[in-house]
Amino acid sequence: MNRLEPVYEITSRLKTLLNQEITAKTREAMIEQVNQLVELRGEQLEHVKPPFSEEEKQLGQELVAMNRAIEEKMEKLFTELKTEMKQVKKQKKSNRTYINPYDKVRTRDGRFMDSRN
């Protein structure tokens, strides 16, 4: 049996999962599934040791190509998440400013200080 087949299967599942459309509602569940698959793949990779057969080398090259695609998808997901977090933070600030527009105003009670004395 090929030692890389479990790693290949997990990587394939990970790629399929990341190719699905990601919405705000499904993002959290998807990120959790991705984390589980990455941990499982890491555990399987610990059992893979050289020397490799020709079949395993070919499968390894396919894994490297799949991994590049997975990294690009994960980077895109991370960037979208950061952008959305910035928008939420900006929206919260805007809402606070709308509710209390004079919150940040600093005054001296309308007094005038004459400095000529």
Backbone as JSON, one array per atom type, in Angstrom:
{
  "sequence": "MNRLEPVYEITSRLKTLLNQEITAKTREAMIEQVNQLVELRGEQLEHVKPPFSEEEKQLGQELVAMNRAIEEKMEKLFTELKTEMKQVKKQKKSNRTYINPYDKVRTRDGRFMDSRN",
  "N": [[0.84, -1.19, 0.0], [0.45, 2.23, -0.72], [2.1, 4.74, 1.05], [1.47, 7.4, 0.97], [-1.15, 7.69, 0.24], [-3.27, 8.12, 2.24], [-2.63, 10.76, 2.98], [-2.91, 12.03, 0.53], [-5.64, 11.66, 0.08], [-6.79, 13.16, 2.2], [-5.79, 15.69, 1.57], [-7.03, 16.08, -0.87], [-9.72, 16.17, -0.05], [-9.57, 18.51, 1.45], [-8.96, 20.4, -0.53], [-11.29, 20.22, -2.1], [-13.16, 21.14, -0.24], [-12.3, 23.8, 0.1], [-12.81, 24.77, -2.41], [-15.48, 25.15, -2.5], [-18.23, 27.48, -2.41], [-17.89, 30.26, -0.31], [-19.7, 31.65, 2.22], [-20.85, 34.22, 4.46], [-22.33, 32.99, 6.43], [-21.55, 30.31, 6.35], [-18.88, 30.36, 6.78], [-17.57, 30.12, 9.34], [-18.02, 27.41, 10.1], [-16.76, 26.18, 7.96], [-14.09, 27.01, 8.29], [-13.5, 25.7, 10.65], [-13.68, 23.03, 9.81], [-11.6, 23.01, 7.94], [-9.41, 23.45, 9.63], [-9.48, 21.05, 11.13], [-8.97, 19.16, 9.11], [-6.41, 19.97, 8.29], [-4.92, 19.48, 10.61], [-5.26, 16.7, 10.82], [-4.02, 15.91, 8.45], [-1.43, 16.75, 8.99], [-0.76, 14.98, 11.05], [-0.77, 12.58, 9.61], [1.29, 13.07, 7.83], [3.51, 12.89, 9.45], [4.03, 10.21, 9.59], [5.12, 9.56, 7.19], [8.0, 8.6, 5.71], [11.21, 8.63, 4.07], [12.73, 5.87, 2.3], [11.25, 6.54, -0.94], [8.98, 5.06, -3.25], [8.64, 4.93, -6.87], [5.99, 5.38, -7.54], [5.08, 6.65, -5.22], [6.64, 8.96, -5.34], [5.57, 10.22, -7.62], [2.95, 10.67, -6.72], [3.57, 12.36, -4.63], [4.47, 14.63, -6.03], [2.08, 15.44, -7.19], [0.73, 16.05, -4.85], [2.19, 18.28, -3.96], [1.53, 20.15, -5.95], [-1.25, 20.33, -5.5], [-1.18, 21.34, -2.93], [-0.15, 23.9, -3.29], [-2.31, 25.16, -4.59], [-4.19, 24.96, -2.55], [-3.0, 26.55, -0.56], [-3.16, 29.07, -1.81], [-5.95, 29.42, -1.92], [-6.55, 29.41, 0.83], [-5.15, 31.68, 1.65], [-6.57, 33.62, 0.27], [-9.06, 33.35, 1.55], [-8.31, 34.13, 4.14], [-7.55, 36.8, 3.66], [-10.0, 37.9, 2.82], [-11.43, 37.6, 5.18], [-10.0, 39.28, 6.93], [-10.5, 41.74, 5.69], [-13.28, 41.93, 5.98], [-13.45, 42.04, 8.77], [-12.24, 44.53, 9.25], [-14.12, 46.18, 8.03], [-16.35, 45.74, 9.67], [-15.42, 46.78, 12.08], [-15.07, 49.45, 11.36], [-17.73, 50.1, 10.79], [-18.89, 49.82, 13.35], [-17.63, 51.92, 14.69], [-18.62, 54.07, 13.22], [-21.36, 53.84, 13.8], [-21.33, 54.37, 16.58], [-20.47, 57.03, 16.53], [-22.61, 58.2, 15.23], [-24.7, 57.78, 17.05], [-23.83, 59.19, 19.36], [-22.72, 62.06, 18.74], [-21.18, 64.01, 20.0], [-19.34, 62.89, 21.66], [-16.52, 62.77, 21.55], [-15.75, 65.39, 21.71], [-13.91, 67.96, 23.17], [-14.13, 70.4, 25.53], [-13.73, 73.59, 27.21], [-15.71, 74.41, 28.96], [-16.75, 76.68, 27.77], [-15.44, 78.96, 28.61], [-13.38, 81.87, 28.47], [-9.96, 82.39, 28.51], [-7.95, 84.92, 29.57], [-4.79, 85.91, 28.8], [-3.23, 88.12, 29.33], [-2.78, 89.21, 31.83]],
  "CA": [[0.0, 0.0, 0.0], [1.16, 3.5, -0.83], [2.03, 5.46, 2.33], [0.98, 8.77, 0.75], [-2.58, 7.7, -0.12], [-4.1, 8.84, 3.22], [-2.32, 12.2, 2.88], [-3.51, 12.49, -0.72], [-7.1, 11.7, 0.27], [-7.1, 14.29, 3.07], [-5.5, 16.9, 0.81], [-8.1, 16.19, -1.86], [-10.91, 16.65, 0.68], [-9.31, 19.9, 1.81], [-9.09, 21.2, -1.75], [-12.71, 20.24, -2.43], [-13.82, 22.0, 0.74], [-11.94, 25.19, -0.16], [-13.36, 25.17, -3.71], [-16.89, 25.49, -2.33], [-18.49, 28.91, -2.2], [-17.83, 30.62, 1.11], [-20.57, 32.76, 2.59], [-20.66, 34.66, 5.85], [-22.98, 32.02, 7.31], [-20.86, 29.02, 6.36], [-17.44, 30.57, 6.95], [-17.07, 29.59, 10.6], [-18.01, 25.94, 10.02], [-15.75, 25.8, 6.98], [-12.78, 27.21, 8.89], [-13.31, 24.61, 11.61], [-13.4, 21.8, 9.04], [-10.26, 23.16, 7.37], [-8.46, 23.22, 10.72], [-9.47, 19.63, 11.44], [-8.3, 18.44, 8.03], [-4.99, 20.31, 8.32], [-4.34, 18.74, 11.73], [-5.24, 15.29, 10.44], [-2.99, 15.75, 7.42], [-0.14, 16.87, 9.68], [-0.51, 13.71, 11.75], [-0.45, 11.57, 8.6], [2.6, 13.39, 7.24], [4.56, 12.46, 10.37], [4.29, 8.79, 9.36], [5.72, 9.4, 5.88], [9.46, 8.68, 5.8], [11.87, 8.04, 2.9], [12.79, 6.05, 0.84], [9.97, 6.54, -1.63], [8.9, 4.35, -4.52], [8.32, 5.83, -7.99], [4.57, 5.73, -7.42], [4.98, 7.63, -4.14], [7.23, 10.22, -5.83], [4.58, 10.82, -8.51], [1.87, 11.14, -5.86], [4.13, 13.5, -3.9], [4.46, 15.8, -6.92], [0.68, 15.88, -7.27], [0.42, 16.67, -3.55], [2.8, 19.6, -3.93], [0.71, 21.02, -6.79], [-2.51, 20.56, -4.8], [-0.89, 22.16, -1.76], [-0.04, 25.3, -3.75], [-3.67, 25.65, -4.81], [-4.82, 25.08, -1.23], [-2.42, 27.73, 0.1], [-3.74, 30.26, -2.44], [-7.35, 29.53, -1.46], [-6.55, 29.77, 2.25], [-4.7, 33.07, 1.72], [-7.72, 34.41, -0.18], [-10.03, 33.3, 2.64], [-7.77, 34.94, 5.23], [-7.62, 38.2, 3.25], [-11.41, 38.29, 2.87], [-11.81, 37.68, 6.59], [-9.41, 40.51, 7.47], [-11.23, 42.87, 5.11], [-14.6, 41.99, 6.62], [-13.26, 42.5, 10.15], [-12.0, 45.96, 9.19], [-15.4, 46.83, 7.72], [-17.19, 45.67, 10.86], [-14.86, 47.72, 13.04], [-15.4, 50.8, 10.86], [-19.17, 50.27, 10.95], [-19.15, 50.04, 14.77], [-17.19, 53.28, 15.0], [-19.58, 54.97, 12.58], [-22.6, 53.79, 14.57], [-21.12, 55.08, 17.84], [-20.41, 58.45, 16.23], [-23.96, 58.63, 14.89], [-25.51, 57.78, 18.27], [-23.36, 60.23, 20.25], [-21.75, 62.82, 17.94], [-20.35, 64.91, 20.82], [-18.59, 62.07, 22.61], [-15.09, 63.05, 21.49], [-15.52, 66.83, 21.76], [-13.31, 68.43, 24.43], [-14.33, 71.85, 25.68], [-13.36, 74.18, 28.49], [-16.93, 74.98, 29.51], [-17.07, 77.94, 27.12], [-14.76, 80.08, 29.24], [-12.26, 82.46, 27.77], [-8.84, 82.68, 29.42], [-7.16, 86.07, 29.13], [-3.42, 85.65, 29.22], [-2.47, 89.39, 29.45], [-2.58, 89.63, 33.23]],
  "C": [[0.88, 1.24, 0.0], [0.99, 4.29, 0.46], [1.47, 6.87, 2.17], [-0.51, 8.83, 0.43], [-3.46, 8.37, 0.94], [-3.87, 10.35, 3.18], [-2.97, 12.78, 1.64], [-5.02, 12.62, -0.58], [-7.51, 12.91, 1.11], [-6.88, 15.6, 2.33], [-6.57, 17.14, -0.25], [-9.39, 16.69, -1.22], [-10.77, 18.12, 1.05], [-9.48, 20.82, 0.61], [-10.55, 21.32, -2.18], [-13.47, 21.19, -1.51], [-13.54, 23.47, 0.44], [-12.46, 25.69, -1.51], [-14.84, 25.51, -3.62], [-17.03, 26.99, -2.12], [-18.56, 29.19, -0.71], [-18.72, 31.82, 1.34], [-20.31, 33.12, 4.05], [-21.26, 33.65, 6.83], [-22.2, 30.72, 7.43], [-19.37, 29.15, 6.68], [-16.89, 29.92, 8.22], [-16.98, 28.07, 10.59], [-16.93, 25.46, 9.06], [-14.34, 25.94, 7.56], [-12.49, 26.11, 9.89], [-12.98, 23.3, 10.9], [-12.0, 21.85, 8.44], [-9.21, 22.9, 8.44], [-8.35, 21.74, 11.07], [-8.71, 18.83, 10.38], [-6.79, 18.72, 8.01], [-4.28, 19.56, 9.45], [-4.22, 17.26, 11.41], [-4.15, 15.02, 9.41], [-1.6, 15.85, 8.03], [0.23, 15.59, 10.41], [-0.11, 12.61, 10.76], [0.93, 11.81, 7.98], [3.75, 12.96, 8.14], [4.96, 11.0, 10.13], [4.99, 8.53, 8.01], [7.22, 9.64, 5.99], [10.06, 8.1, 4.52], [12.4, 6.66, 3.21], [11.41, 5.9, 0.21], [10.06, 5.74, -2.92], [8.58, 5.36, -5.62], [6.86, 6.28, -7.92], [4.38, 6.8, -6.34], [5.58, 8.97, -4.55], [6.25, 10.96, -6.74], [3.42, 11.42, -7.69], [2.32, 12.35, -5.05], [4.15, 14.76, -4.74], [3.05, 16.34, -7.08], [0.26, 16.58, -5.98], [0.98, 18.08, -3.46], [1.98, 20.59, -4.76], [-0.62, 21.34, -6.11], [-2.3, 21.5, -3.61], [-0.76, 23.63, -2.14], [-1.43, 25.91, -3.95], [-4.39, 25.87, -3.48], [-4.31, 26.31, -0.5], [-2.99, 29.02, -0.49], [-5.17, 30.48, -1.97], [-7.41, 29.98, 0.0], [-6.1, 31.23, 2.44], [-5.83, 34.01, 1.3], [-8.78, 34.48, 0.92], [-9.59, 34.19, 3.8], [-7.86, 36.43, 4.89], [-9.06, 38.71, 3.3], [-11.88, 38.47, 4.31], [-11.25, 38.95, 7.22], [-10.15, 41.73, 6.97], [-12.59, 43.03, 5.78], [-14.49, 42.48, 8.06], [-13.0, 44.01, 10.2], [-13.29, 46.72, 8.92], [-16.32, 46.84, 8.94], [-16.71, 46.67, 11.9], [-15.19, 49.16, 12.63], [-16.89, 51.09, 11.05], [-19.53, 50.52, 12.41], [-18.78, 51.47, 15.16], [-18.18, 54.3, 14.43], [-20.89, 55.0, 13.35], [-22.47, 54.53, 15.9], [-21.1, 56.59, 17.61], [-21.8, 58.99, 15.91], [-24.83, 58.73, 16.14], [-25.12, 58.93, 19.19], [-22.29, 61.07, 19.52], [-20.81, 63.7, 18.77], [-19.51, 64.16, 21.84], [-17.11, 62.47, 22.66], [-14.76, 64.54, 21.59], [-15.0, 67.21, 23.13], [-13.48, 69.95, 24.49], [-13.86, 72.3, 27.05], [-14.56, 74.96, 29.06], [-17.24, 76.35, 28.93], [-16.4, 79.14, 27.75], [-13.62, 80.58, 28.37], [-11.18, 82.8, 28.78], [-8.02, 83.82, 28.84], [-5.74, 85.91, 29.67], [-2.6, 86.93, 29.38], [-2.21, 89.79, 30.89], [-1.28, 89.24, 33.72]]
}
